[in-house]
Every structure is written in C-alpha cells, then in structure tokens.
Amino acid sequence: MMRTRPLKVALLGCGVVGSEVARIMTTHSADLAARIGAPVELAGVAVRRPDRVRAGIDPALVTTDATALVKRGDIDVVVEVIGGIEPARTLITTAFEHGASVVSANKALIAQDGAALHAAADANEKDLYYEAAVAGAIPLIRPLRESLAGDKVNRVLGIVNGTTNFILDAMDSTGAGYQEALDEATALGYAEADPTADVEGFDAAAKAAILAGIAFHTRVRLDDVHREGMTEVTAADFASAKEMGCTIKLLAICERAADGGSVTARVHPAMIPLSHPLAGVRGAYNAVFVESDAAGQLMFYGPGAGGAPTASAVLGDLVAVCRNRLGGGRGPGESAYAALPVSPMGDVVTRYHISLDVADKPGVLAQVATVFAEHGVSIDTVRQSGKDGEASLVVVTHRASDAALGGTVEALRKLDTVRGVASIMRVEGE
C-alpha cells in the first residue's frame, strides 16, 4: 500500500540540471510515487537569483536562504546541484545534521572531501548518493559500488569529459587544429567560455578520483590524481596516431598494480588503437571501460553531460534514497577498507610514442637508440623521414616506467643531433 504522506525534497540550485530535476519530478510525479511507494514533493528551491522566471516551479517555493531550507527539519532529501566546494560542503553537512539524506552531482566536492562527507552521513545515519557526479546519465557508480561489489576491479579506463572528446574527435575527423576545434565546440555550446577545467583535465581528474576510490575500496583524493591537459595535442599528433592505426583521446585511467599492493589514478591524452571500443566514442559522448577478475571487460556508454541526462542520474539516486527512507534502512556508504597506497606517476608503466626533430645525417639513429638502451627503455618500432639536413624520428617503445622515459628524454635533449622533442604521448588500451 502506498503511503499518502509525501517525502519532501529540497533542491539546491536550479540551473541547467536543477531545472530538469524539478521538471521531471513534476511531470513524472505519478510514476515516481509508484516506484518509491510514496509521493515526492518539491518543498523548496534555493537559488541565487530569485527574480528569474522558472517555468513549472511555484515562485512560493523559491528562496535565496539555502541554509534555512536545509535546516527546516521536515526535509527528507536534499538534492545538491550547485557545484563547487562552498557553500555546498557546509549545506550538505548541515542537511545531514537536520535529518535529511543527500543526493549530489558535485564531482569536485566528492573528489576533494568525499571521506569527510561520508563520515558526516554515517554519523547521522543518512545516505549520500552521487551517481550524477561522474559521466552524466551513464549508470557507473552504482554498478561499481553494488553490482561489482563481489568482484575485484583491476582497471577503469574511460572518456569522462564530453567537451574534450568533442574537440579531439573534431581534430581527428576533420584535420582541424586544437584552437579551431575548440572554437567550434564553444560555438555549439559544448565548451564553456572558460574551458580550462575541461581542457586541462581538472574535471576528468575529479571523476578519476571518485572512480578509483570506489573501484579499489581506497580513499583517492583529487590531489592523488596525475593530470595533464590536451591543449598541446596537434594535428601532427593525429597524423602520427593514424599511421599507427590509433586515435587520440583524453583518458581517465585508474589501475591496480600487478602485485595488487597499490593503485594509480591519472588523466592525460593518449593514443589508443582503433580496434579498442573507446576509439569509436564520438562527439560529446562518454564511455568507461571496466576490467575485473570475474566479470571480465565491461563498457558503459552514453551522454556524459547536459541537463536532462544528468537529471536522469539524479532522479535515479533520489528514488533509491527515498526507498531507503521508507524502509528505514540505508544504502552503501564509503568502502575504503583496502587503504591501498596511491603510487606516483613515475611508477606508472606504459608504452610511449616519441617524435624527435633530428639532424639528417648518418649515426643519428644509433645515438638515439643508445640513449634508450642506457635508460632501460626498449624500442618497439622506429620510423625516420627527412631531407635537406632535417629529419623526423618517431620512436614507439615497449612498456616502460614514466620515470625511465623521463630520464631518456632528458638525455635525448642533450644530444647535438637532436634539435627538439616534438611530442611525447602515451599509448594505452593494448
């Protein structure tokens, strides 16, 4: 039998995502009530600009006093979609203290202070859900946290930022340079006026921290994630990738060490073979490839941003949290029992593609090969071309540590025959 007294929901933020959450709660209210077992009522909406017209939302629900809203005491669930660290962090902890569970889409806050927020939820015996914080509409956190809870996840490899994927896909398919592709993304609304968080990898790094923490049952903070942006990727890099049967993606990579004793989390551009499923992810879409002992290889794909897709993930969490409230239980909290150390980037082992500008004369290849050998980096393939005294030398290595490769490149720069290092890119997905 359905309970007639509604569960009350406070919405913090009513922008692109928040307005879609409110719309779906209204238009799908009967379905949501049937799935939950009780009606859900939008009890208040906290905003910064109260005078803005918000279609479908009763103006009487709108307030600028978010603190008073979460302190009301009759709120069952707070939905936080304002983003940023503060005031979101204080509002969430205040909500717990005043009896509400929380659904958040705040990747930056979860990545930075997830442990403290989980502790606050536990102390007040409330839920903290955040499916929408990573990869938009794609169900990813719940499968990692629940469906694969009995398995051992070894690797999570994914495209988790739609803006960067759109830009790199445009560069790949049209031959455009980085700035040209960025301008197109901005014109179409895929890139913000200030795209720094996306193109420099900050957004993806926050998501990588969350994914690594859940996958490896270890606390991984944003500061633990190695981050490199994609602003230096060129059309020449894509030409080199195509010659290798690859494309280039900005990847979030979370790995368990072969001996199981540590983990790594990193974000950077990488070449991946065209045969890999992630190579075919086009436009602003996201996809995450998960490798585990028992389940094997799994891929999650879909729209990674946008109001309606992200609101879909928020509403999924809202339904789960409301069911828990009715049943008197709680969903899964933080699982950090493994407490594995996070290894530095220097310990990461992968393949590398290095493009060198060299003098076009005898003995250059031998000099370069000697430097690689002296630093313990094995060469897989070499391709050389040039004329009129200048040449390009492309070296693809076998797997080597980042530290070893760094020492190799430093030594190469000291050779008289090496004019410069045109590019260095990791090769993943093999």
Coordinates of C-alpha atoms in Angstrom, one line a residue:
M1 CA 0.0 0.0 0.0
M2 CA 1.3 3.4 -0.9
R3 CA 2.0 5.9 1.8
T4 CA 0.0 9.1 1.3
R5 CA 2.2 11.5 3.2
P6 CA 4.8 12.8 0.7
L7 CA 8.6 12.6 1.1
K8 CA 9.8 16.2 1.0
V9 CA 12.7 17.2 -1.3
A10 CA 14.8 20.4 -1.1
L11 CA 16.5 21.4 -4.3
L12 CA 19.8 23.4 -4.1
G13 CA 20.4 25.0 -7.4
C14 CA 18.0 25.5 -10.4
G15 CA 20.3 25.9 -13.4
V16 CA 20.6 23.6 -16.3
V17 CA 20.5 20.4 -14.2
G18 CA 18.3 21.6 -11.3
S19 CA 15.6 22.9 -13.6
E20 CA 15.5 19.5 -15.3
V21 CA 15.3 17.7 -11.9
A22 CA 12.3 19.9 -11.0
R23 CA 10.6 19.3 -14.3
I24 CA 11.0 15.5 -14.1
M25 CA 9.8 15.5 -10.5
T26 CA 6.6 17.3 -11.7
T27 CA 5.9 15.6 -15.0
H28 CA 6.7 12.1 -13.8
S29 CA 5.3 12.5 -10.3
A30 CA 2.8 9.6 -10.5
D31 CA 5.4 7.2 -11.8
L32 CA 8.0 8.3 -9.2
A33 CA 5.4 7.8 -6.5
A34 CA 4.6 4.3 -7.7
R35 CA 8.3 3.3 -7.9
I36 CA 9.1 4.7 -4.5
G37 CA 5.9 3.8 -2.6
A38 CA 5.1 7.3 -1.6
P39 CA 4.6 10.7 -3.3
V40 CA 7.6 13.0 -3.5
E41 CA 7.0 16.8 -3.0
L42 CA 9.3 19.6 -4.1
A43 CA 9.3 21.5 -0.8
G44 CA 11.8 24.3 -1.6
V45 CA 14.2 25.5 -4.2
A46 CA 17.3 27.5 -3.2
V47 CA 18.7 29.9 -5.9
R48 CA 21.0 32.9 -6.1
R49 CA 18.7 34.9 -8.4
P50 CA 15.1 34.7 -7.2
D51 CA 13.6 37.0 -9.8
R52 CA 14.4 34.8 -12.8
V53 CA 11.3 33.1 -14.2
R54 CA 11.5 29.3 -13.7
A55 CA 8.8 27.5 -15.7
G56 CA 6.8 24.9 -13.8
I57 CA 8.1 26.0 -10.4
D58 CA 5.8 27.7 -7.9
P59 CA 7.5 31.0 -7.1
A60 CA 6.5 30.5 -3.4
L61 CA 9.0 27.6 -3.2
V62 CA 11.9 29.7 -4.3
T63 CA 14.3 31.1 -1.7
T64 CA 17.8 32.6 -1.5
D65 CA 18.3 31.2 2.0
A66 CA 19.7 27.7 1.3
T67 CA 20.8 27.3 4.9
A68 CA 17.3 27.8 6.3
L69 CA 15.9 25.4 3.7
V70 CA 18.2 22.5 4.7
K71 CA 17.6 23.3 8.4
R72 CA 13.9 23.0 8.3
G73 CA 13.8 19.6 9.8
D74 CA 10.9 18.3 7.7
I75 CA 13.1 17.7 4.6
D76 CA 13.7 14.1 3.7
V77 CA 16.2 14.5 0.9
V78 CA 18.3 17.4 -0.2
V79 CA 19.4 17.4 -3.9
E80 CA 22.6 19.5 -4.3
V81 CA 23.3 20.7 -7.9
I82 CA 25.0 24.0 -7.2
G83 CA 28.6 22.7 -7.6
G84 CA 31.8 24.0 -6.2
I85 CA 33.2 23.4 -2.7
E86 CA 31.5 26.1 -0.6
P87 CA 28.7 26.6 0.3
A88 CA 27.9 23.1 -1.0
R89 CA 30.0 21.4 1.6
T90 CA 28.5 23.2 4.6
L91 CA 25.0 22.9 3.2
I92 CA 25.4 19.1 2.8
T93 CA 26.7 18.5 6.3
T94 CA 24.0 20.8 7.7
A95 CA 21.4 18.7 5.8
F96 CA 22.7 15.5 7.5
E97 CA 22.6 17.1 10.9
H98 CA 19.0 18.2 10.4
G99 CA 17.7 14.8 9.3
A100 CA 18.0 14.8 5.5
S101 CA 19.8 12.4 3.2
V102 CA 21.7 13.9 0.3
V103 CA 21.8 13.4 -3.5
S104 CA 24.7 15.3 -5.1
A105 CA 26.1 15.9 -8.6
N106 CA 29.2 17.7 -7.2
K107 CA 32.2 15.9 -8.6
A108 CA 34.7 18.5 -7.3
L109 CA 33.5 18.3 -3.7
I110 CA 33.2 14.5 -3.7
A111 CA 36.7 14.1 -5.1
Q112 CA 38.2 16.5 -2.5
D113 CA 36.1 15.8 0.6
G114 CA 34.3 12.6 0.0
A115 CA 35.7 10.9 3.1
A116 CA 34.5 13.7 5.4
L117 CA 31.1 13.8 3.8
H118 CA 30.7 10.0 4.1
A119 CA 31.7 10.3 7.7
A120 CA 29.1 13.0 8.3
A121 CA 26.4 10.9 6.6
D122 CA 27.4 7.9 8.8
A123 CA 27.4 10.0 12.0
N124 CA 23.8 11.0 11.2
E125 CA 22.7 7.6 9.8
K126 CA 21.8 9.2 6.4
D127 CA 22.5 8.4 2.8
L128 CA 25.0 10.2 0.4
Y129 CA 24.4 9.3 -3.3
Y130 CA 26.3 10.9 -6.2
E131 CA 25.7 8.9 -9.4
A132 CA 25.5 12.2 -11.4
A133 CA 28.9 13.3 -10.3
V134 CA 30.6 11.1 -12.9
A135 CA 29.7 10.6 -16.6
G136 CA 26.2 12.2 -16.6
A137 CA 23.4 9.8 -17.4
I138 CA 25.7 6.7 -17.6
P139 CA 25.0 4.2 -14.7
L140 CA 28.5 3.8 -13.4
I141 CA 29.0 4.5 -9.7
R142 CA 26.1 2.1 -8.7
P143 CA 27.4 -0.8 -10.8
L144 CA 30.9 -0.3 -9.4
R145 CA 29.7 0.1 -5.8
E146 CA 27.0 -2.5 -5.9
S147 CA 26.9 -4.8 -9.0
L148 CA 30.6 -5.5 -8.8
A149 CA 30.9 -5.5 -5.0
G150 CA 31.7 -9.2 -5.1
D151 CA 34.3 -8.9 -7.8
K152 CA 37.9 -7.5 -8.0
V153 CA 38.2 -4.5 -10.3
N154 CA 41.7 -4.1 -11.8
R155 CA 41.3 -1.2 -14.2
V156 CA 38.9 1.6 -15.1
L157 CA 39.7 3.3 -18.4
G158 CA 37.4 6.0 -19.8
I159 CA 36.4 9.1 -21.6
V160 CA 34.7 11.1 -18.9
N161 CA 34.5 14.6 -20.3
G162 CA 32.3 15.4 -23.3
T163 CA 33.9 18.7 -24.2
T164 CA 37.4 17.3 -24.6
N165 CA 36.1 14.3 -26.6
F166 CA 34.2 16.6 -28.9
I167 CA 37.3 18.7 -29.6
L168 CA 39.6 15.7 -30.1
D169 CA 37.0 13.9 -32.3
A170 CA 36.8 17.1 -34.5
M171 CA 40.6 17.2 -34.8
D172 CA 40.6 13.5 -35.8
S173 CA 37.8 13.6 -38.3
T174 CA 38.5 17.0 -40.0
G175 CA 42.2 17.6 -39.5
A176 CA 41.5 20.8 -37.6
G177 CA 44.0 22.2 -35.1
Y178 CA 43.2 22.5 -31.4
Q179 CA 42.1 26.1 -31.4
E180 CA 39.8 25.7 -34.4
A181 CA 38.2 22.6 -32.8
L182 CA 37.8 24.5 -29.5
D183 CA 36.1 27.4 -31.3
E184 CA 33.6 25.0 -32.9
A185 CA 32.9 23.4 -29.5
T186 CA 32.3 26.8 -28.0
A187 CA 30.0 27.9 -30.8
L188 CA 27.9 24.8 -30.4
G189 CA 27.7 25.1 -26.7
Y190 CA 29.9 22.1 -25.8
A191 CA 32.6 24.2 -24.3
E192 CA 32.3 26.9 -21.6
A193 CA 33.5 30.5 -22.2
D194 CA 36.4 29.5 -19.9
P195 CA 37.2 25.8 -20.9
T196 CA 40.1 25.4 -18.5
A197 CA 38.5 22.9 -16.2
D198 CA 37.8 20.6 -19.2
V199 CA 40.7 21.0 -21.5
E200 CA 43.3 21.0 -18.7
G201 CA 41.9 17.8 -17.3
F202 CA 40.6 19.1 -13.9
D203 CA 37.1 17.9 -14.5
A204 CA 38.3 14.4 -15.6
A205 CA 40.7 14.2 -12.7
A206 CA 37.9 14.7 -10.1
K207 CA 35.9 11.9 -11.7
A208 CA 39.0 9.7 -11.8
A209 CA 39.5 10.2 -8.1
I210 CA 35.9 9.1 -7.4
L211 CA 36.1 6.1 -9.7
A212 CA 39.4 4.9 -8.3
G213 CA 38.1 5.2 -4.7
I214 CA 35.0 3.1 -5.4
A215 CA 36.7 0.6 -7.7
F216 CA 39.6 -0.1 -5.4
H217 CA 38.0 0.4 -1.9
T218 CA 40.6 3.0 -1.2
R219 CA 40.5 6.7 -0.5
V220 CA 41.8 8.5 -3.5
R221 CA 41.7 12.3 -3.4
L222 CA 41.9 14.8 -6.2
D223 CA 45.5 15.6 -5.3
D224 CA 46.4 11.9 -5.8
V225 CA 45.5 12.0 -9.5
H226 CA 48.2 12.8 -12.0
R227 CA 46.8 15.3 -14.5
E228 CA 47.8 16.5 -18.0
G229 CA 45.7 18.7 -20.3
M230 CA 45.2 18.3 -24.0
T231 CA 46.0 21.8 -25.2
E232 CA 49.3 20.7 -26.7
V233 CA 47.8 18.0 -28.9
T234 CA 48.3 18.9 -32.6
A235 CA 47.1 17.8 -36.0
A236 CA 50.6 16.3 -36.4
D237 CA 50.0 14.0 -33.4
F238 CA 46.8 12.8 -35.0
A239 CA 48.6 12.1 -38.3
S240 CA 51.2 10.0 -36.3
A241 CA 48.4 8.2 -34.5
K242 CA 46.7 7.3 -37.8
E243 CA 50.0 5.9 -39.1
M244 CA 49.9 3.6 -36.1
G245 CA 46.3 2.7 -36.5
C246 CA 45.3 4.8 -33.5
T247 CA 43.4 7.8 -32.5
I248 CA 43.9 10.2 -29.5
K249 CA 41.5 10.5 -26.5
L250 CA 41.8 12.3 -23.2
L251 CA 41.6 9.3 -20.8
A252 CA 41.0 8.9 -17.1
I253 CA 42.9 5.7 -16.1
C254 CA 42.6 4.0 -12.7
E255 CA 44.7 0.9 -12.2
R256 CA 45.6 -1.7 -9.6
A257 CA 49.3 -2.6 -9.6
A258 CA 50.1 -6.1 -10.9
D259 CA 51.0 -7.2 -7.4
G260 CA 47.8 -5.7 -6.0
G261 CA 49.7 -3.6 -3.5
S262 CA 49.0 -0.2 -4.8
V263 CA 46.9 1.8 -7.2
T264 CA 47.3 4.7 -9.6
A265 CA 45.0 7.3 -11.0
R266 CA 45.8 9.6 -13.9
V267 CA 44.3 11.8 -16.6
H268 CA 46.2 12.6 -19.9
P269 CA 45.9 12.4 -23.7
A270 CA 46.8 9.0 -25.1
M271 CA 46.9 7.1 -28.3
I272 CA 44.5 4.1 -28.4
P273 CA 44.2 1.5 -31.2
L274 CA 41.2 2.0 -33.5
S275 CA 40.2 -1.6 -32.5
H276 CA 39.6 -0.6 -28.9
P277 CA 35.9 0.2 -28.1
L278 CA 36.8 3.6 -26.7
A279 CA 38.3 4.7 -30.1
G280 CA 34.8 4.8 -31.6
V281 CA 33.3 7.1 -28.9
R282 CA 32.4 10.2 -30.9
G283 CA 31.3 13.8 -30.3
A284 CA 30.5 14.8 -26.7
Y285 CA 29.7 11.2 -25.5
N286 CA 31.4 9.5 -22.6
A287 CA 32.4 5.8 -22.2
V288 CA 34.1 3.9 -19.4
F289 CA 35.8 0.5 -19.8
V290 CA 36.0 -1.6 -16.7
E291 CA 38.2 -4.7 -16.3
S292 CA 37.6 -7.1 -13.4
D293 CA 38.6 -10.6 -12.5
A294 CA 35.3 -12.4 -12.7
A295 CA 33.1 -10.2 -15.0
G296 CA 35.9 -9.5 -17.4
Q297 CA 35.6 -6.5 -19.6
L298 CA 32.6 -4.2 -19.3
M299 CA 31.8 -1.0 -21.2
F300 CA 29.4 1.8 -20.1
Y301 CA 28.5 4.3 -22.8
G302 CA 26.2 7.3 -23.1
P303 CA 25.7 11.1 -22.8
G304 CA 28.1 12.4 -20.2
A305 CA 26.7 15.8 -19.6
G306 CA 23.6 18.0 -20.2
G307 CA 20.6 19.0 -18.2
A308 CA 18.3 16.0 -18.9
P309 CA 20.9 13.3 -18.9
T310 CA 22.4 14.4 -15.6
A311 CA 19.0 14.9 -14.1
S312 CA 18.2 11.3 -15.0
A313 CA 21.1 10.1 -12.8
V314 CA 20.0 12.5 -10.0
L315 CA 16.4 11.1 -10.1
G316 CA 17.7 7.6 -10.0
D317 CA 19.5 8.4 -6.8
L318 CA 16.5 10.2 -5.5
V319 CA 14.3 7.1 -6.0
A320 CA 16.9 4.9 -4.2
V321 CA 17.3 7.3 -1.3
C322 CA 13.5 7.7 -0.9
R323 CA 13.1 3.9 -0.9
N324 CA 15.7 3.7 1.9
R325 CA 13.9 6.3 3.9
L326 CA 10.6 4.4 3.6
G327 CA 12.2 1.1 4.5
G328 CA 14.1 2.6 7.5
G329 CA 17.5 1.5 6.0
R330 CA 20.5 3.0 4.3
G331 CA 22.3 2.3 1.1
P332 CA 26.0 1.5 0.8
G333 CA 28.4 4.1 2.3
E334 CA 32.1 4.6 1.7
S335 CA 34.1 1.4 1.3
A336 CA 37.8 2.2 2.0
Y337 CA 38.9 -0.9 3.8
A338 CA 41.7 -1.8 1.4
A339 CA 43.5 1.5 2.1
L340 CA 46.0 0.9 -0.7
P341 CA 48.7 3.4 -1.3
V342 CA 48.5 5.6 -4.4
S343 CA 51.7 5.3 -6.4
P344 CA 53.3 8.3 -8.1
M345 CA 53.2 8.8 -11.8
G346 CA 56.8 7.9 -12.1
D347 CA 56.0 4.3 -11.3
V348 CA 53.4 4.0 -14.0
V349 CA 54.4 1.6 -16.8
T350 CA 53.0 2.1 -20.3
R351 CA 54.1 2.4 -23.9
Y352 CA 55.2 5.7 -25.4
H353 CA 55.2 7.4 -28.8
I354 CA 58.1 10.0 -29.0
S355 CA 58.5 12.3 -32.0
L356 CA 62.0 13.9 -32.4
D357 CA 63.3 16.6 -34.7
V358 CA 66.9 15.4 -35.6
A359 CA 69.7 16.2 -38.0
D360 CA 69.5 14.2 -41.2
K361 CA 72.9 12.6 -41.2
P362 CA 74.5 9.1 -40.5
G363 CA 74.6 7.9 -37.0
V364 CA 71.7 9.7 -35.5
L365 CA 69.5 6.6 -35.1
A366 CA 72.4 4.8 -33.4
Q367 CA 72.9 7.7 -31.0
V368 CA 69.2 7.8 -30.1
A369 CA 68.9 4.0 -29.7
T370 CA 71.9 4.1 -27.4
V371 CA 70.3 6.6 -25.1
F372 CA 67.1 4.5 -24.9
A373 CA 69.2 1.4 -24.1
E374 CA 71.2 3.2 -21.4
H375 CA 68.0 4.1 -19.6
G376 CA 66.5 0.6 -19.9
V377 CA 63.7 1.6 -22.3
S378 CA 63.2 -1.0 -25.0
I379 CA 62.3 0.2 -28.5
D380 CA 59.4 -1.4 -30.4
T381 CA 59.4 0.5 -33.7
V382 CA 61.3 3.4 -35.3
R383 CA 60.3 5.5 -38.3
Q384 CA 62.6 8.1 -39.9
S385 CA 62.0 10.6 -42.6
G386 CA 63.6 13.8 -43.8
K387 CA 65.5 15.8 -46.3
D388 CA 67.7 18.9 -46.7
G389 CA 69.6 18.3 -43.4
E390 CA 66.5 18.0 -41.2
A391 CA 64.6 14.8 -40.3
S392 CA 61.9 13.5 -38.1
L393 CA 62.4 10.4 -36.0
V394 CA 59.4 8.6 -34.4
V395 CA 60.1 6.0 -31.7
V396 CA 57.5 3.8 -30.2
T397 CA 58.6 2.0 -27.1
H398 CA 57.7 -1.2 -25.3
R399 CA 56.3 -0.7 -21.8
A400 CA 58.4 1.5 -19.6
S401 CA 58.0 3.5 -16.4
D402 CA 57.3 7.2 -16.6
A403 CA 60.4 7.9 -14.6
A404 CA 62.6 5.9 -17.0
L405 CA 61.1 7.6 -20.0
G406 CA 61.6 11.0 -18.4
G407 CA 65.3 10.3 -17.9
T408 CA 65.5 9.1 -21.5
V409 CA 64.0 12.3 -22.9
E410 CA 66.2 14.5 -20.7
A411 CA 69.3 12.7 -22.1
L412 CA 68.0 12.9 -25.7
R413 CA 67.7 16.7 -25.4
K414 CA 71.4 16.9 -24.7
L415 CA 72.4 15.2 -28.0
D416 CA 73.8 17.6 -30.6
T417 CA 71.9 15.7 -33.3
V418 CA 68.5 16.2 -31.6
R419 CA 67.0 19.5 -32.5
G420 CA 64.0 19.1 -30.2
V421 CA 61.3 16.8 -28.9
A422 CA 58.2 17.5 -30.9
S423 CA 55.8 15.4 -28.9
I424 CA 55.5 12.6 -26.3
M425 CA 52.4 10.6 -25.9
R426 CA 51.4 7.5 -24.1
V427 CA 49.9 4.6 -25.9
E428 CA 47.1 2.9 -24.0
G429 CA 44.4 0.3 -24.5
E430 CA 46.6 -2.6 -25.6

